[in-house]
Amino acid sequence: MKQVCLLLTLVICQVMIAEGQYSRYIIQIKDKKGTPYTLANPSNYLSAKAIERRSRQHIPLDSTDLPVSPAYLDSLRSVSNLTILNKSNWFNQVCIRTTDINALARVNAFPFVRSISPVASKVDAISTPVNKPLNGTMATESNKKITIIEANTINYGNTFGQIHIHEGEYLHNQGFTGEGITIAVLDAGYFGYKSNPAFDSVRLRNRVLGEWDFVANEQSVDEDNTHGMFCFSIMAANRPGLIVGSAPGASYYLFRTEDAGSEYPVEEQNWAAAAERADSLGVDMISSSLGYSNFDDPSFNHSYTERNGNLALVTRAADMAAKKGIIVMNSAGNSGNTAGDLKFVACPADGDSVVAVGATDINGNIAGFSSWGPNGAGKRKPNIVSVGQATVIAGFDGNPQNGNGTSFANPNMAGLVACLWQAYPEFNNMEIIDAVQRSAHKFNAPDDRFGFGIPNFRKASQYLEEQRTIRNYQTSLANDWIKAFPVPFKNNLTILFKAPATANVSLRLLDISGKTLEVKSMAVQQNVIYNARFSRLSLIPAGGYLIQYEDGQNKTTLRMIKQ
């Protein structure tokens, strides 16, 4: 059977090589036997920050964390005319480059090889240090000025509008600018970022922690496509009065995974390799403004039914990164005006755990180019929206310009999410995403253009503050099922309770004579912890008060004092 498979593979390879079609392949490996790495000692392959992120979010290590067996890699390296480009530990596969049919035959003969699949043509990676549109983006000059609210601690200049639409300044004014949060940016290149004045601050403070070009397999990303530089500026630019990004205090890794000169699935493998590198380095977030549906070779296309959140390599990699505790954010795509199934979100925006970001203008109107959510798939996409039409970005000289695309909506939102996570680090990645979605203006009536809508970071903060209060009080419940905090109270009073029954609850604040002053009503589920806050108590006099709980089956009264 092995000989038959080998002969079939050789025939296929001969056809491919003869036609000159492919030069890059994914080698799927059967197992991780012979590896010196163990789950008991992850420090050999994960950084301390990566281990800490898993520990903080109670994420156990598993076999996907173990590196590809070094013995198998050595065997591949021994094959003449073959170069290992990158690998995926998560999916136990290796990306190689070769045009030698004999090399492929030898690889196929290794007993540890499960399969060989072509992923790119013979065309070499193309470096494009030009302002070439990518996924529908464009940059144009703009002299647009926006009035600044003087109370803000940051003089945003032209970027105020795209921050203010989300009340992002609420976080910045409290000192939350992303400091302590590390974001990996995956894109097509960051042309000129090392000399661009917009990035003086992030460079001088050493907040670019590293870079790697997964396309050309080299260290530098400064000489490649401009698209990533534009996206990076939306988060990291810091020229007060001109352009300030949504997370100027965050730290960054810059990875090039996209070859803007061609479109082949090898870029999905690059994305997966970069996401794994980001995970091992301990990043908190991934911001990616890339999408995949149609390729230069149509045989690789991801049809609408294949963009289901479970199939494409890049989508599975994005969901795996989220499983490791990373917030993964990706542009929804710019095909909203395209006929047929292409108008729907691309990969990896289709991922279940990926935050797909659509685009609006500065007034909150949906951008026509913003891709639609799945048609009747029962999945909410895009998840949220941000400013992607006439978004303010940094030009080559560091001055503000305008650009269009969900590519730009995504980093604007990613930066603000980073600031929120800085403010509430005890919450895990999915809890932060949930808070952001809950704060959005269409949360109770989402649709396939806006998703949950335009997030508001004041509201997201307030929600997480309430959840923080509940967590802080949970241990205080001990053997009680209901308690009031603080006791004695002044202007605010919180009632924390673990519902003894599924019912409609009323909580009444009474004075000592039994007169009702305020009532809180809510529907509750048994054994779930809830809180109710009485916050307008500054006008009532000091003295004794009662809180009366009743759900039709249970009734109790708490006595307390106001100072």
XYZ file of C-alpha atoms in Angstrom:
563
model
C 0.000 0.000 0.000
C 2.891 2.338 0.840
C 4.433 1.657 -2.586
C 1.143 2.447 -4.354
C 0.811 5.726 -2.423
C 4.409 6.593 -3.178
C 3.966 5.945 -6.901
C 0.768 8.012 -6.957
C 2.461 10.858 -5.146
C 5.402 10.712 -7.548
C 3.103 10.906 -10.545
C 1.298 13.920 -9.054
C 4.599 15.576 -8.201
C 5.963 14.972 -11.699
C 2.940 16.719 -13.205
C 3.270 19.646 -10.827
C 7.001 20.050 -11.354
C 6.626 19.683 -15.111
C 4.044 22.420 -15.179
C 6.201 24.536 -12.865
C 3.245 25.221 -10.600
C 4.378 24.745 -7.020
C 7.494 25.176 -4.944
C 6.185 25.304 -1.377
C 4.511 22.466 0.478
C 3.126 21.583 3.891
C 4.457 18.329 5.314
C 1.917 16.894 7.749
C 3.621 14.782 10.430
C 1.961 11.821 12.108
C 3.139 12.228 15.708
C 5.635 13.877 18.051
C 7.600 10.780 18.990
C 11.182 11.155 20.072
C 10.728 14.723 21.275
C 12.894 15.785 24.248
C 10.193 18.262 25.310
C 7.626 17.525 28.016
C 4.496 19.160 29.389
C 6.122 19.052 32.826
C 8.867 21.458 31.752
C 7.308 24.062 29.423
C 10.060 26.625 30.028
C 12.079 24.817 27.330
C 9.672 25.997 24.624
C 7.454 28.703 26.153
C 8.547 32.013 27.646
C 7.810 32.852 31.263
C 5.193 35.352 30.068
C 3.457 32.689 27.959
C 3.359 30.312 30.916
C 2.074 33.075 33.168
C -0.741 33.888 30.720
C -1.883 30.277 30.738
C -1.634 30.076 34.518
C -3.571 33.310 35.027
C -6.393 32.108 32.789
C -6.300 28.509 34.097
C -5.370 27.094 30.676
C -3.672 23.688 30.881
C -0.820 22.687 28.602
C -1.557 19.960 26.066
C 0.128 18.076 23.252
C -0.388 20.938 20.793
C 2.071 22.994 22.833
C 4.890 20.491 22.335
C 7.300 21.406 19.517
C 7.586 19.345 16.352
C 10.012 16.506 17.005
C 13.589 17.748 16.379
C 14.494 14.298 15.024
C 11.882 14.668 12.275
C 13.140 18.159 11.451
C 16.695 16.826 11.197
C 15.498 14.178 8.770
C 13.862 16.823 6.582
C 16.987 18.988 6.693
C 19.028 16.044 5.442
C 17.135 16.064 2.140
C 19.030 17.804 -0.658
C 17.449 20.804 -2.392
C 14.923 21.308 0.407
C 14.582 24.286 2.750
C 12.455 24.391 5.893
C 10.625 27.734 5.920
C 8.653 27.446 9.160
C 6.675 24.977 11.235
C 3.497 24.660 13.252
C 3.638 22.900 16.588
C -0.113 23.239 17.002
C -0.858 21.308 13.815
C 2.369 19.261 13.741
C 3.356 20.330 10.266
C 6.321 21.872 8.456
C 6.401 24.270 5.522
C 9.181 23.528 3.012
C 10.441 24.921 -0.271
C 11.686 22.707 -3.084
C 11.277 22.218 -6.816
C 13.068 18.874 -6.792
C 10.846 15.865 -7.474
C 13.415 13.554 -5.903
C 13.371 15.599 -2.713
C 9.591 15.231 -2.509
C 9.853 11.508 -3.123
C 12.376 11.134 -0.324
C 10.192 13.158 2.058
C 7.183 11.031 1.214
C 9.203 7.897 2.032
C 9.821 8.977 5.627
C 7.600 6.856 7.923
C 6.647 9.877 10.051
C 5.136 11.794 7.094
C 1.354 11.699 6.841
C 0.890 13.831 3.717
C 2.414 16.445 1.412
C 0.262 19.325 0.163
C 1.245 22.172 -2.194
C 0.511 25.686 -0.884
C 2.251 28.121 -3.248
C 3.565 28.581 -6.757
C 7.178 28.815 -7.873
C 7.067 32.622 -7.789
C 9.400 33.884 -5.072
C 8.185 36.143 -2.296
C 7.803 39.675 -3.573
C 8.796 42.667 -1.489
C 6.512 45.615 -2.260
C 7.770 48.843 -0.650
C 5.006 50.843 -2.309
C 1.655 52.252 -1.340
C -0.162 49.413 -3.057
C -3.761 48.830 -1.875
C -4.170 45.603 0.053
C -7.640 44.145 0.622
C -9.252 47.336 -0.609
C -7.311 49.832 1.510
C -6.054 53.165 0.287
C -4.326 56.186 1.733
C -4.983 59.799 0.782
C -3.924 63.164 2.107
C -6.252 64.913 4.540
C -6.211 68.229 6.357
C -9.322 67.436 8.360
C -9.267 68.891 11.851
C -11.430 67.904 14.788
C -12.153 69.977 17.876
C -10.509 68.522 20.965
C -12.210 68.320 24.347
C -9.796 70.153 26.629
C -10.437 67.898 29.617
C -8.701 64.991 27.882
C -5.220 64.098 29.052
C -4.183 63.388 25.430
C -4.278 65.899 22.592
C -5.318 63.461 19.868
C -5.208 65.863 16.957
C -6.899 64.305 13.953
C -7.519 60.935 15.609
C -9.906 62.245 18.262
C -13.028 61.292 16.321
C -12.121 57.605 15.897
C -11.274 57.379 19.604
C -14.279 59.354 20.804
C -16.864 57.317 18.877
C -16.050 54.538 21.385
C -15.417 56.876 24.365
C -11.911 55.470 24.306
C -10.663 58.650 25.956
C -12.449 57.457 29.114
C -9.729 54.804 29.491
C -6.868 57.042 28.358
C -7.861 59.739 30.830
C -7.412 57.213 33.639
C -3.914 56.392 32.428
C -4.808 53.188 30.565
C -2.990 53.479 27.241
C -2.090 49.804 26.786
C 1.007 49.742 28.976
C 1.889 46.185 29.996
C -0.126 44.694 27.103
C 1.822 43.088 24.241
C 0.258 42.994 20.769
C 1.539 40.936 17.840
C 0.689 42.619 14.531
C 0.437 40.245 11.549
C 0.498 41.991 8.200
C 2.226 42.497 4.829
C 5.076 44.751 5.931
C 5.882 47.896 7.907
C 7.675 50.020 5.342
C 9.714 52.837 6.886
C 8.494 52.448 10.460
C 12.059 52.714 11.814
C 12.395 56.277 10.514
C 8.790 57.474 10.515
C 8.241 60.258 13.113
C 4.844 58.780 14.044
C 6.702 55.928 15.748
C 9.358 57.951 17.573
C 7.728 57.255 20.928
C 7.334 53.506 20.507
C 10.928 53.236 19.231
C 12.538 55.408 21.920
C 10.744 53.468 24.652
C 11.803 50.135 23.081
C 8.194 49.014 22.717
C 8.838 47.150 19.487
C 9.998 43.947 21.132
C 10.882 42.063 17.960
C 10.113 41.476 14.296
C 10.283 38.656 11.789
C 9.485 38.254 8.114
C 7.830 34.850 7.627
C 7.552 35.471 3.879
C 11.213 36.138 3.103
C 12.463 34.219 6.166
C 14.522 37.114 7.487
C 14.724 39.471 10.432
C 13.696 42.845 9.008
C 10.164 44.011 8.130
C 10.956 47.707 7.592
C 11.472 47.512 3.828
C 8.269 45.727 2.828
C 4.676 46.727 2.058
C 3.152 49.832 3.684
C -0.117 48.228 4.781
C 1.148 46.995 8.134
C 2.774 50.360 8.837
C -0.564 52.092 8.347
C -2.312 49.610 10.657
C 0.481 49.877 13.229
C 0.166 53.668 13.265
C -3.508 53.493 14.195
C -2.484 51.828 17.456
C 1.021 53.088 18.197
C 1.426 56.571 16.672
C 2.156 59.249 19.267
C 2.452 62.803 17.921
C 0.216 64.849 20.248
C -1.791 67.453 18.401
C -1.444 65.574 15.113
C -2.024 61.834 15.466
C -2.206 59.610 18.550
C -3.047 55.922 18.339
C -5.544 53.919 20.344
C -2.821 52.120 22.367
C 0.294 54.328 22.406
C 1.538 52.699 25.603
C 1.383 49.068 24.437
C 4.345 46.941 23.325
C 4.446 45.254 19.943
C 5.868 42.439 17.846
C 5.793 43.083 14.091
C 5.427 39.983 11.925
C 5.180 39.879 8.158
C 3.081 36.911 7.047
C 1.445 38.254 3.871
C 3.084 38.417 0.439
C 1.230 41.363 -1.109
C 2.487 40.374 -4.563
C 0.557 37.108 -4.705
C -2.179 35.182 -2.915
C -1.542 31.541 -1.954
C -2.350 29.370 1.103
C 1.297 29.473 2.163
C 0.343 32.808 3.717
C -2.106 30.972 5.991
C 0.767 28.751 7.121
C 2.884 31.876 7.682
C 0.054 33.319 9.781
C -0.152 30.143 11.864
C 3.621 30.107 12.403
C 3.562 33.767 13.438
C 0.650 33.214 15.830
C 2.572 30.367 17.473
C 5.675 32.534 17.725
C 3.522 35.211 19.337
C 2.046 32.694 21.766
C 5.456 31.360 22.799
C 6.695 34.922 23.376
C 3.792 35.597 25.702
C 1.785 38.171 23.742
C -1.638 39.129 25.012
C -3.259 40.036 21.705
C -3.025 39.503 17.959
C -4.121 42.264 15.587
C -4.416 41.009 12.015
C -5.795 42.938 9.062
C -5.613 40.080 6.574
C -8.229 37.873 4.984
C -8.364 34.835 2.701
C -11.122 33.560 0.417
C -9.938 33.540 -3.218
C -6.399 32.733 -4.374
C -4.342 33.192 -7.525
C -4.847 29.471 -8.117
C -8.653 28.976 -7.865
C -8.205 25.356 -6.812
C -7.226 26.677 -3.376
C -10.265 28.976 -2.970
C -12.280 28.929 0.255
C -15.895 28.776 -0.874
C -18.655 30.312 1.216
C -19.485 26.936 2.782
C -15.818 26.440 3.652
C -15.678 29.785 5.472
C -17.545 28.185 8.356
C -15.164 28.855 11.241
C -13.723 25.350 11.301
C -11.936 24.540 8.057
C -9.333 27.044 6.818
C -5.867 26.654 8.300
C -5.654 30.344 9.202
C -9.014 30.172 10.980
C -8.069 27.093 12.942
C -4.808 28.793 13.920
C -6.642 31.920 15.061
C -9.067 29.906 17.165
C -6.163 27.934 18.627
C -4.438 31.186 19.612
C -7.622 32.222 21.406
C -7.665 28.840 23.130
C -4.198 29.677 24.471
C -5.614 32.822 26.142
C -4.832 35.402 23.428
C -7.363 37.971 22.241
C -7.402 37.540 18.454
C -8.785 40.441 16.422
C -9.097 40.475 12.646
C -10.587 42.722 9.990
C -13.910 41.428 8.635
C -13.016 42.089 4.988
C -13.796 44.690 2.319
C -16.131 42.754 0.024
C -19.463 44.158 1.167
C -20.210 45.575 -2.278
C -19.175 42.380 -4.082
C -21.825 40.216 -5.724
C -22.504 36.677 -4.562
C -20.903 34.809 -1.698
C -17.703 36.836 -1.773
C -19.468 39.619 0.143
C -19.325 37.563 3.352
C -16.473 37.643 5.876
C -13.205 35.974 4.902
C -10.885 33.759 6.931
C -9.834 33.991 9.760
C -12.611 36.481 10.596
C -15.021 33.528 10.401
C -13.459 31.922 13.485
C -15.730 31.284 16.450
C -13.281 32.848 18.914
C -11.992 35.577 16.587
C -13.217 39.152 17.005
C -14.152 40.166 13.450
C -14.211 43.963 13.102
C -16.332 45.649 10.457
C -16.108 49.277 9.331
C -18.153 52.452 9.838
C -17.536 56.097 9.129
C -16.882 58.631 11.875
C -20.628 59.128 12.323
C -21.304 55.454 12.907
C -22.773 54.663 9.476
C -21.796 51.273 8.098
C -19.224 51.425 5.289
C -20.582 49.881 2.115
C -17.381 47.906 1.539
C -17.524 46.242 4.978
C -18.124 42.506 4.550
C -21.381 40.933 5.640
C -21.843 38.311 8.295
C -22.698 34.704 7.354
C -26.038 34.244 5.647
C -28.256 32.339 8.074
C -25.339 30.517 9.667
C -26.432 31.317 13.216
C -23.088 33.001 13.941
C -22.715 36.668 14.795
C -20.270 38.230 12.341
C -18.857 40.761 12.243
C -18.623 40.832 16.019
C -18.265 44.612 16.318
C -17.433 47.659 14.185
C -15.093 50.642 14.329
C -14.039 53.530 12.104
C -12.705 52.120 8.828
C -13.917 54.753 6.386
C -11.662 57.833 6.319
C -9.682 56.412 9.231
C -6.791 58.644 10.257
C -3.455 56.890 9.682
C 0.182 58.020 9.606
C 1.640 58.771 6.191
C 5.242 58.203 5.178
C 6.228 61.514 6.800
C 4.380 60.745 10.049
C 1.619 63.249 9.343
C -2.068 62.296 9.368
C -3.741 60.960 6.238
C -7.009 59.130 5.626
C -7.462 55.521 4.587
C -10.357 53.158 3.972
C -10.819 49.522 4.940
C -11.818 47.177 7.712
C -8.044 46.732 7.866
C -7.994 50.095 9.640
C -11.103 49.576 11.751
C -9.500 46.517 13.330
C -6.360 48.092 14.855
C -8.338 51.096 16.093
C -10.513 48.685 18.047
C -7.645 46.372 19.038
C -5.784 49.230 20.688
C -8.773 50.216 22.797
C -9.354 46.592 23.807
C -5.718 46.498 24.953
C -6.343 49.550 27.144
C -9.420 47.888 28.640
C -7.473 44.706 29.426
C -4.771 46.791 31.089
C -7.467 48.240 33.362
C -8.987 44.816 34.166
C -6.151 42.268 33.930
C -7.850 39.696 36.158
C -10.400 38.872 33.434
C -9.591 36.324 30.735
C -9.619 36.943 27.000
C -13.176 35.776 26.415
C -14.490 37.829 29.343
C -12.892 40.991 27.957
C -14.409 40.300 24.531
C -17.805 39.693 26.125
C -17.640 43.025 27.960
C -16.752 44.865 24.752
C -19.631 43.254 22.863
C -22.075 43.960 25.693
C -21.145 47.629 25.539
C -21.952 47.916 21.832
C -24.986 49.874 20.682
C -26.775 46.949 18.995
C -26.009 44.290 21.597
C -29.694 43.501 22.093
C -30.498 43.573 18.374
C -27.373 42.528 16.426
C -27.354 42.154 12.654
C -25.110 40.925 9.845
C -23.612 44.358 9.042
C -22.856 45.860 12.454
C -22.737 42.647 14.455
C -23.190 43.799 18.046
C -22.379 47.310 16.908
C -20.153 50.178 18.049
C -18.544 49.406 21.436
C -18.483 52.029 24.191
C -15.525 51.677 26.520
C -17.077 53.648 29.349
C -19.895 51.107 29.403
C -17.479 48.182 29.034
C -15.500 49.525 31.999
C -18.609 49.929 34.093
C -19.681 46.375 33.318
C -16.284 44.963 34.265
C -16.238 47.102 37.393
C -19.519 45.499 38.453
C -18.112 42.056 37.715
C -14.983 42.919 39.702
C -17.172 43.941 42.624
C -19.028 40.652 42.479
C -15.780 38.687 42.408
C -14.376 40.654 45.294
C -17.470 39.974 47.349
C -17.929 36.317 46.423
C -15.412 35.106 48.966
C -17.102 37.274 51.557
C -20.366 35.381 51.184
C -18.759 32.352 52.835
C -21.676 30.313 54.225
C -24.189 33.117 53.751
C -26.304 33.412 50.643
C -26.966 37.162 50.913
C -24.918 40.096 52.209
C -24.801 43.892 51.984
C -21.630 45.929 51.304
C -20.328 48.149 52.751
C -21.701 48.041 56.288
C -22.144 50.703 57.504
C -22.787 52.486 54.192
C -22.720 56.101 53.028
C -23.893 56.960 49.508
C -23.925 53.529 47.853
C -25.059 50.088 48.929
C -24.515 46.802 47.073
C -26.541 43.677 47.799
C -24.797 40.452 46.774
C -26.740 37.191 46.788
C -26.623 33.658 45.463
C -30.152 33.067 44.248
C -31.831 30.267 46.257
C -34.411 29.740 43.491
C -35.170 30.566 39.870
C -37.660 33.377 40.267
C -38.470 37.073 39.953
C -36.786 38.862 42.829
C -37.629 42.151 44.510
C -35.171 43.951 46.766
C -36.686 46.760 48.820
C -34.834 49.469 50.699
C -36.937 50.440 53.721
C -36.493 52.973 56.479
C -36.742 51.794 60.053
C -40.501 52.439 60.086
C -41.020 50.097 57.123
C -41.542 52.779 54.447
C -40.286 51.695 51.012
C -37.639 54.079 49.645
C -36.453 52.200 46.562
C -37.142 48.866 44.812
C -34.888 46.744 42.577
C -36.487 43.941 40.539
C -34.775 41.235 38.495
C -35.209 37.722 37.118
C -32.652 35.275 38.527
C -31.480 31.689 38.052
C -30.947 29.382 40.997
C -27.381 29.224 42.399
C -26.164 32.110 40.241
C -24.591 35.079 42.043
C -26.142 38.492 41.431
C -25.683 41.991 42.715
C -28.034 44.944 43.036
C -26.738 48.458 43.668
C -28.595 51.260 45.420
C -26.619 54.322 44.376
C -28.762 57.372 45.170
C -28.531 57.337 48.937
C -26.760 60.637 49.579
C -30.023 62.429 50.386
C -31.373 60.034 52.999
C -30.431 60.776 56.617
C -28.069 58.738 58.768
C -29.677 56.008 60.806
C -31.051 52.487 60.582
C -32.403 50.891 57.374
C -33.677 47.543 56.113
C -33.170 45.549 52.912
C -35.981 43.109 52.253
C -35.415 40.214 49.802
C -38.388 38.275 48.401
C -38.721 35.845 45.489
C -42.093 34.191 46.215
C -40.448 31.249 47.960
C -37.805 32.898 50.123
C -37.931 36.037 52.186
C -35.304 37.631 54.409
C -34.467 41.031 55.891
C -31.042 42.632 56.394
C -30.525 45.384 58.972
C -27.849 48.056 58.456
C -26.726 51.530 59.397
C -26.057 54.600 57.264
C -23.311 56.862 58.579
